[in-house]
PDB file of C-alpha atoms in Angstrom:
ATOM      1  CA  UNK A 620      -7.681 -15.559 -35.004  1.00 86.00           C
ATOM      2  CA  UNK A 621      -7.243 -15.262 -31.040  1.00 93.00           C
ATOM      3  CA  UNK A 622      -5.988 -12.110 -29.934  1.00 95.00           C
ATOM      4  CA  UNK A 623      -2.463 -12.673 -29.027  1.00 97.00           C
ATOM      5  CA  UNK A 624       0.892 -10.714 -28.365  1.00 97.00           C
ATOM      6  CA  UNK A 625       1.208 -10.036 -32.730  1.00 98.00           C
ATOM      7  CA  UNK A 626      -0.996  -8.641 -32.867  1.00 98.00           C
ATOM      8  CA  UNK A 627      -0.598  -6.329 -29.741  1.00 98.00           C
ATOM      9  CA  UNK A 628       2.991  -5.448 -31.671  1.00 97.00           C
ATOM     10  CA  UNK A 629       1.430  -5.126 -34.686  1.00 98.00           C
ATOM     11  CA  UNK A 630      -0.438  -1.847 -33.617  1.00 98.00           C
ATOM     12  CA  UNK A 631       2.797  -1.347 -31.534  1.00 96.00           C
ATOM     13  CA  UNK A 632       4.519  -1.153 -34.973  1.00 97.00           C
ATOM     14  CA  UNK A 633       2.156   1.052 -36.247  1.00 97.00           C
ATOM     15  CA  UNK A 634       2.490   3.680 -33.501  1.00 95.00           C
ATOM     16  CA  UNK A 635       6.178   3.752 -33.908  1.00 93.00           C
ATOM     17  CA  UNK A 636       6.221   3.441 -37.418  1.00 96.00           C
ATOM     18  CA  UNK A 637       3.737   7.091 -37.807  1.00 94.00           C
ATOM     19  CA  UNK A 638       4.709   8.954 -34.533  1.00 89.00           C
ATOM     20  CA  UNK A 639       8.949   7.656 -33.913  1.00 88.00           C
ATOM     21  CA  UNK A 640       9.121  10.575 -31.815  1.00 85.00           C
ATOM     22  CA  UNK A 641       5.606  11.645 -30.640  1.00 84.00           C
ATOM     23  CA  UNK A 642       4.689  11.892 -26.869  1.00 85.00           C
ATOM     24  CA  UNK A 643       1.171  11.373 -26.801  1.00 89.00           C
ATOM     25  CA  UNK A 644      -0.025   8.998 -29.645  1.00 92.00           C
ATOM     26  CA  UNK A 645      -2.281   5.873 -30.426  1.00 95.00           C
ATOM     27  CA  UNK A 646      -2.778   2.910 -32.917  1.00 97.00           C
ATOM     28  CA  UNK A 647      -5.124  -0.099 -33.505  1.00 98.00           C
ATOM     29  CA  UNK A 648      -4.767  -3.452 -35.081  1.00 98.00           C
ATOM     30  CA  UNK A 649      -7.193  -6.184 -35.873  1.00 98.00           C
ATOM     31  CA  UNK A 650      -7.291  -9.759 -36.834  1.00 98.00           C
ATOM     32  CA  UNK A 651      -9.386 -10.641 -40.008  1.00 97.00           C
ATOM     33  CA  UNK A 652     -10.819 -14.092 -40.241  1.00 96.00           C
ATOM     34  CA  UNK A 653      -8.367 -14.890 -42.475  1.00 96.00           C
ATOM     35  CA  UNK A 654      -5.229 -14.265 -40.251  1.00 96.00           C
ATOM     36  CA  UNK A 655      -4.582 -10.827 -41.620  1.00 97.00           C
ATOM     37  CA  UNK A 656      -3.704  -7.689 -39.498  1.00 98.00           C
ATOM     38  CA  UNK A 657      -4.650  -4.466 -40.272  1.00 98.00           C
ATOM     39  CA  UNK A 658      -3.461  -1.087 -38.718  1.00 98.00           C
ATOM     40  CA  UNK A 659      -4.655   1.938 -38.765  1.00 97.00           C
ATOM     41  CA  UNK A 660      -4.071   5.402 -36.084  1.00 96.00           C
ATOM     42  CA  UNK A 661      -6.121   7.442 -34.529  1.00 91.00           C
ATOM     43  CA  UNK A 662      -7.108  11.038 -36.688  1.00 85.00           C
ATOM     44  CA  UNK A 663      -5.703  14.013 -35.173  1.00 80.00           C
ATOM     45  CA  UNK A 664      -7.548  17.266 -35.764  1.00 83.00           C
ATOM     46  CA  UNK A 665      -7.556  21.005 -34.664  1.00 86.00           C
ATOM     47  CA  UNK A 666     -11.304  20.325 -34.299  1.00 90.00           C
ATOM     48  CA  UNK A 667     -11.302  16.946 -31.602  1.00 83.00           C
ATOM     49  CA  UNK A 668     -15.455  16.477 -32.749  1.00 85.00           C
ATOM     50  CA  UNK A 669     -13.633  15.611 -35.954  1.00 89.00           C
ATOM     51  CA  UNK A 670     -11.351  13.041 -34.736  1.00 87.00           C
ATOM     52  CA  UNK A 671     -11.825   9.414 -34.811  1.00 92.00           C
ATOM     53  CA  UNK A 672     -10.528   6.505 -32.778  1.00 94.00           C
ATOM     54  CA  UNK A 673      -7.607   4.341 -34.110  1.00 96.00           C
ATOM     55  CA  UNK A 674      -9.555   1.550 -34.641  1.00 97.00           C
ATOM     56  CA  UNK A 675     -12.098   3.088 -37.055  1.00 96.00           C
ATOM     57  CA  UNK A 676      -9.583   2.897 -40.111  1.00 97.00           C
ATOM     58  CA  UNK A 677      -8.874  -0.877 -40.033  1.00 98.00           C
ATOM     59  CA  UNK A 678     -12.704  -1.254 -39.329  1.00 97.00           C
ATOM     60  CA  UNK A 679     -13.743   0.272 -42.328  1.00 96.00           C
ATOM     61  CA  UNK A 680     -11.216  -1.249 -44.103  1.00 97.00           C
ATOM     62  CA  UNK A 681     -12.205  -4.959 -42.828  1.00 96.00           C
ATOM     63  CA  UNK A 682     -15.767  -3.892 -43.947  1.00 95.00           C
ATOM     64  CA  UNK A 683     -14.621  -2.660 -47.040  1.00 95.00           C
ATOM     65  CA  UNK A 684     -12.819  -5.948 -47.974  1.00 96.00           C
ATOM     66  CA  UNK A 685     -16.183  -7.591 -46.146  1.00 94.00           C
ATOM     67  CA  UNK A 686     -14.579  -9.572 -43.952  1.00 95.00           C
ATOM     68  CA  UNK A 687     -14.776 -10.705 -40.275  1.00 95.00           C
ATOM     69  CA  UNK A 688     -12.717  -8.827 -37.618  1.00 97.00           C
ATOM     70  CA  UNK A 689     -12.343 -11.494 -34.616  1.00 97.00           C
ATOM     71  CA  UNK A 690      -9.912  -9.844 -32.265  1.00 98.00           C
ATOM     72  CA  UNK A 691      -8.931  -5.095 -31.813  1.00 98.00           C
ATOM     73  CA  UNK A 692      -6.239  -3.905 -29.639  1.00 98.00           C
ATOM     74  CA  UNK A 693      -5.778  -0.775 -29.186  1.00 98.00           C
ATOM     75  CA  UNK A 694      -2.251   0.553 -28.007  1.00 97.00           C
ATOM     76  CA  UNK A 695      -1.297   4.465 -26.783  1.00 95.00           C
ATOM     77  CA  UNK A 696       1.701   6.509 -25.695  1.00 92.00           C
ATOM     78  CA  UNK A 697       0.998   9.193 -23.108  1.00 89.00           C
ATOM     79  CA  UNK A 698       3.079  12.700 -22.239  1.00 87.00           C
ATOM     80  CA  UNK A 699       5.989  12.036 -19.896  1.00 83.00           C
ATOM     81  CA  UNK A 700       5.509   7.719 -20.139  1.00 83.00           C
ATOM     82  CA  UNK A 701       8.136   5.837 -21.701  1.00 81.00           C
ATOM     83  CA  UNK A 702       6.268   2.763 -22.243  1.00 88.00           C
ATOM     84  CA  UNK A 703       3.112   2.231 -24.614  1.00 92.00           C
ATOM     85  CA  UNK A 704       0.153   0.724 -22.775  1.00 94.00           C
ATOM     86  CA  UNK A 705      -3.192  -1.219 -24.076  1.00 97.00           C
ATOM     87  CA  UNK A 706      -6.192   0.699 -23.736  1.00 96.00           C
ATOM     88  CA  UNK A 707      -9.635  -0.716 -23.749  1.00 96.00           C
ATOM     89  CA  UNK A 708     -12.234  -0.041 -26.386  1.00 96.00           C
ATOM     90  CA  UNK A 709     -14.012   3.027 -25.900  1.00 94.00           C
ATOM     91  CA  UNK A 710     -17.606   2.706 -26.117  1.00 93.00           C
ATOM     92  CA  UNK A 711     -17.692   3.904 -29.871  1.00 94.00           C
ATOM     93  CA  UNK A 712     -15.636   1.388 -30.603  1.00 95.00           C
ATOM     94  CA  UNK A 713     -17.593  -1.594 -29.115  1.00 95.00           C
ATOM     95  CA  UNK A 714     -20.377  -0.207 -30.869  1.00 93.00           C
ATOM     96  CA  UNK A 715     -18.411  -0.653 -34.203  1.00 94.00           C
ATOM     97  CA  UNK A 716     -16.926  -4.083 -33.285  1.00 96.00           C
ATOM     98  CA  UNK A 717     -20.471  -5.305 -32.107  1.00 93.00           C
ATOM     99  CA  UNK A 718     -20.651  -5.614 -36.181  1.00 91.00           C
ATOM    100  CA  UNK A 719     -18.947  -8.657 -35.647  1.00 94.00           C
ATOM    101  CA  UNK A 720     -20.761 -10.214 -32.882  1.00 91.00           C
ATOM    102  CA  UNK A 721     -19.865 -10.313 -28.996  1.00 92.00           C
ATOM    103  CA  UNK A 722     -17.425 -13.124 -29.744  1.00 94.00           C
ATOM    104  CA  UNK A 723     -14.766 -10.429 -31.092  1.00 96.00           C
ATOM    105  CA  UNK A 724     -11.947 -10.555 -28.771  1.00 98.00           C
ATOM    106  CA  UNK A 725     -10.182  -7.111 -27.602  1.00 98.00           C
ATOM    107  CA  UNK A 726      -7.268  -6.494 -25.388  1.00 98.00           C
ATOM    108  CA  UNK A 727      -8.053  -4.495 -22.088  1.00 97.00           C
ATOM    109  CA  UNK A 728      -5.238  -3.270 -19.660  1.00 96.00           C
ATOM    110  CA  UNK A 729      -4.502  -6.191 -17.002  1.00 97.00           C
ATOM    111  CA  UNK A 730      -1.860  -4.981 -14.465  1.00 94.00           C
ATOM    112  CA  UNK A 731      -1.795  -8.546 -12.583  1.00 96.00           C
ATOM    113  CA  UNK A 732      -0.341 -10.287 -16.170  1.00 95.00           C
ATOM    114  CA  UNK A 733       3.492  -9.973 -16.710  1.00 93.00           C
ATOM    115  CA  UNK A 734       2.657  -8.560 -20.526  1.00 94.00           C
ATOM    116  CA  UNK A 735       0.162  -5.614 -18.908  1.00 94.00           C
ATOM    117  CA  UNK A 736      -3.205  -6.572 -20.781  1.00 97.00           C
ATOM    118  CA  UNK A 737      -5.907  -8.993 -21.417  1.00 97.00           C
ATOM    119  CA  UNK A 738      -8.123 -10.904 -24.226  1.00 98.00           C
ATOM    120  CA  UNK A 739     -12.027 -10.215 -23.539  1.00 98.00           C
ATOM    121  CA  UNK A 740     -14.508 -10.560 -25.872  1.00 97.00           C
ATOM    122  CA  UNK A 741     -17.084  -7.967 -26.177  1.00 95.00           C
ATOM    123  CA  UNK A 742     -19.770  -9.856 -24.168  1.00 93.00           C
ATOM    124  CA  UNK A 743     -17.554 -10.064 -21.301  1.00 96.00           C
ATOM    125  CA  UNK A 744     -16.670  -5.825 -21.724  1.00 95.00           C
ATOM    126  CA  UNK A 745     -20.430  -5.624 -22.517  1.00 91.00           C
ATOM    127  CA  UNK A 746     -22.863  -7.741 -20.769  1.00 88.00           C
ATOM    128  CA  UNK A 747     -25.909  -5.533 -20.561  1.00 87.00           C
ATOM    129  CA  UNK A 748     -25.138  -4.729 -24.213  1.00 87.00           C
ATOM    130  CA  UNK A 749     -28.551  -2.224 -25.607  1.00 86.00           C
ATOM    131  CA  UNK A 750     -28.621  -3.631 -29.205  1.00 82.00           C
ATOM    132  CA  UNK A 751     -30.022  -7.121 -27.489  1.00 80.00           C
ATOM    133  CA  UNK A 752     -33.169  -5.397 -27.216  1.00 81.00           C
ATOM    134  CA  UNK A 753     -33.869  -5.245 -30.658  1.00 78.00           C
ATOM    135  CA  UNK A 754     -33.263  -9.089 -31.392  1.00 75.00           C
ATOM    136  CA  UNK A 755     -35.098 -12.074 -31.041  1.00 75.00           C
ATOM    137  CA  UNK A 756     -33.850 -13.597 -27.581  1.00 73.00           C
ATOM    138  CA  UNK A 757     -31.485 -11.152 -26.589  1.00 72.00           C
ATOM    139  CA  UNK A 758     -29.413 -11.879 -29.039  1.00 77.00           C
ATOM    140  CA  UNK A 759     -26.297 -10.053 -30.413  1.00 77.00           C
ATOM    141  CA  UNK A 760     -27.405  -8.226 -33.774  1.00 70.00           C
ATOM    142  CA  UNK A 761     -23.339  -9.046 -35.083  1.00 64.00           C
ATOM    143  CA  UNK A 762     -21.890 -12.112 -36.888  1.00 58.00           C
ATOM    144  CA  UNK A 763     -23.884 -11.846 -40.006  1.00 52.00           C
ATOM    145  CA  UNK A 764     -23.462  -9.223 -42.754  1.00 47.00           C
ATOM    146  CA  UNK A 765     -23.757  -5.755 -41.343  1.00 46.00           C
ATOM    147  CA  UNK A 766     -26.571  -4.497 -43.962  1.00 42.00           C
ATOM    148  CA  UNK A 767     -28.831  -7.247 -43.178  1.00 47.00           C
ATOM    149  CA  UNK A 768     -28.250  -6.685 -39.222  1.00 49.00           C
ATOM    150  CA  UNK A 769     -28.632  -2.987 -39.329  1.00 48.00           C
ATOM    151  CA  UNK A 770     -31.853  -3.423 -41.699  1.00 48.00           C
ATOM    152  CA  UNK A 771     -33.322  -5.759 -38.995  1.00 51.00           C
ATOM    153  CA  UNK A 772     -32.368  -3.432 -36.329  1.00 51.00           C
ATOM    154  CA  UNK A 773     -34.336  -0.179 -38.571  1.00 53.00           C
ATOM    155  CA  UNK A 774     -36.794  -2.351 -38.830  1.00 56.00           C
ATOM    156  CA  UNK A 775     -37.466  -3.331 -34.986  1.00 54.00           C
ATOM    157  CA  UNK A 776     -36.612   0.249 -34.012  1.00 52.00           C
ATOM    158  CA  UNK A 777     -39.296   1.951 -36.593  1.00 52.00           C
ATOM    159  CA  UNK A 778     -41.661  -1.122 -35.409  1.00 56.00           C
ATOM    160  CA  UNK A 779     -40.998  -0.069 -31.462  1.00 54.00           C
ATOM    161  CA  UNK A 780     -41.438   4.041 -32.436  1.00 51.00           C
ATOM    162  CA  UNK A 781     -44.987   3.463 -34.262  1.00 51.00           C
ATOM    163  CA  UNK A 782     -46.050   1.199 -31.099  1.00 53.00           C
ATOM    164  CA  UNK A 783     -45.343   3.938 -29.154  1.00 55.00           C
ATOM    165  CA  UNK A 784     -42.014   1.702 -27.146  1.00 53.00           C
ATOM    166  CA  UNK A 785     -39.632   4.860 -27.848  1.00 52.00           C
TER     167      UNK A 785
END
């Protein structure tokens, strides 16, 4: 599914729905291949090195259920704003979504659009992305199932370190 404005209220939903009354808070939701949404918020901890991103729970989760994410947006609150914003993926996060192959669509913050954000698919966030240097043709490693492209990319990585490349 395309990223559209659901889906942006979706993770909207989510935010409200865990924080009603929080100042500073965020919250992810992704399309599955199917059509299904799934939320998830970012984990808070005393210890930030312990925190993850709000997209890494519905991530695991599409995984998990092994299917395809095609579109992320990510939504926040900050301290003293009244309105909830769209914020980009974070590099982590593209690294996750490249999974799924630079065709994933994700919503990025677009001040000159009356809603306030964008679709862009990773390529377009990403166009020098590093993983194509593992990969026949420059290539994306995503779109197939993630054991077989990390155990490709282990593979061209251990191949590069015994030929003295890294």
């Amino acid at each position: 599914m395309d990223l559209d404005q659901r889906l942006i209220d979706a993770a909207v939903g989510q935010l409200r729905a865990r924080w009603p009354e929080a100042e500073e808070a965020v919250a992810a939701a992704v399309y599955l291949d199917n059509g299904e949404i799934l939320t998830s918020v970012s984990l808070d901890n005393l210890n930030a090195a312990a925190g993850l991103c709000a997209e890494t729970g519905a991530l695991c989760q599409a995984y998990t259920l092994d299917r395809r994410v095609t579109a992320s947006a990510c939504v926040s609150v900050e301290p003293g704003e009244t309105t909830i914003g769209v914020l980009a993926p974070c590099g982590i996060c593209q690294e996750r979504l490249a999974l799924w192959g630079p065709g994933v669509q994700v919503a990025v913050p677009d001040n000159s659009t009356d809603r306030g954000w964008t679709a862009r698919t990773l390529r377009e966030v990403n166009p020098f992305y590093w993983g194509t240097s593992f990969t026949d043709g420059n290539a994306w490693p995503g779109g197939g199932p993630a054991p077989l492209v990390m155990r490709t990319f282990d593979q061209r990585r251990r191949s590069g370190i015994r030929s003295g490349r890294e």
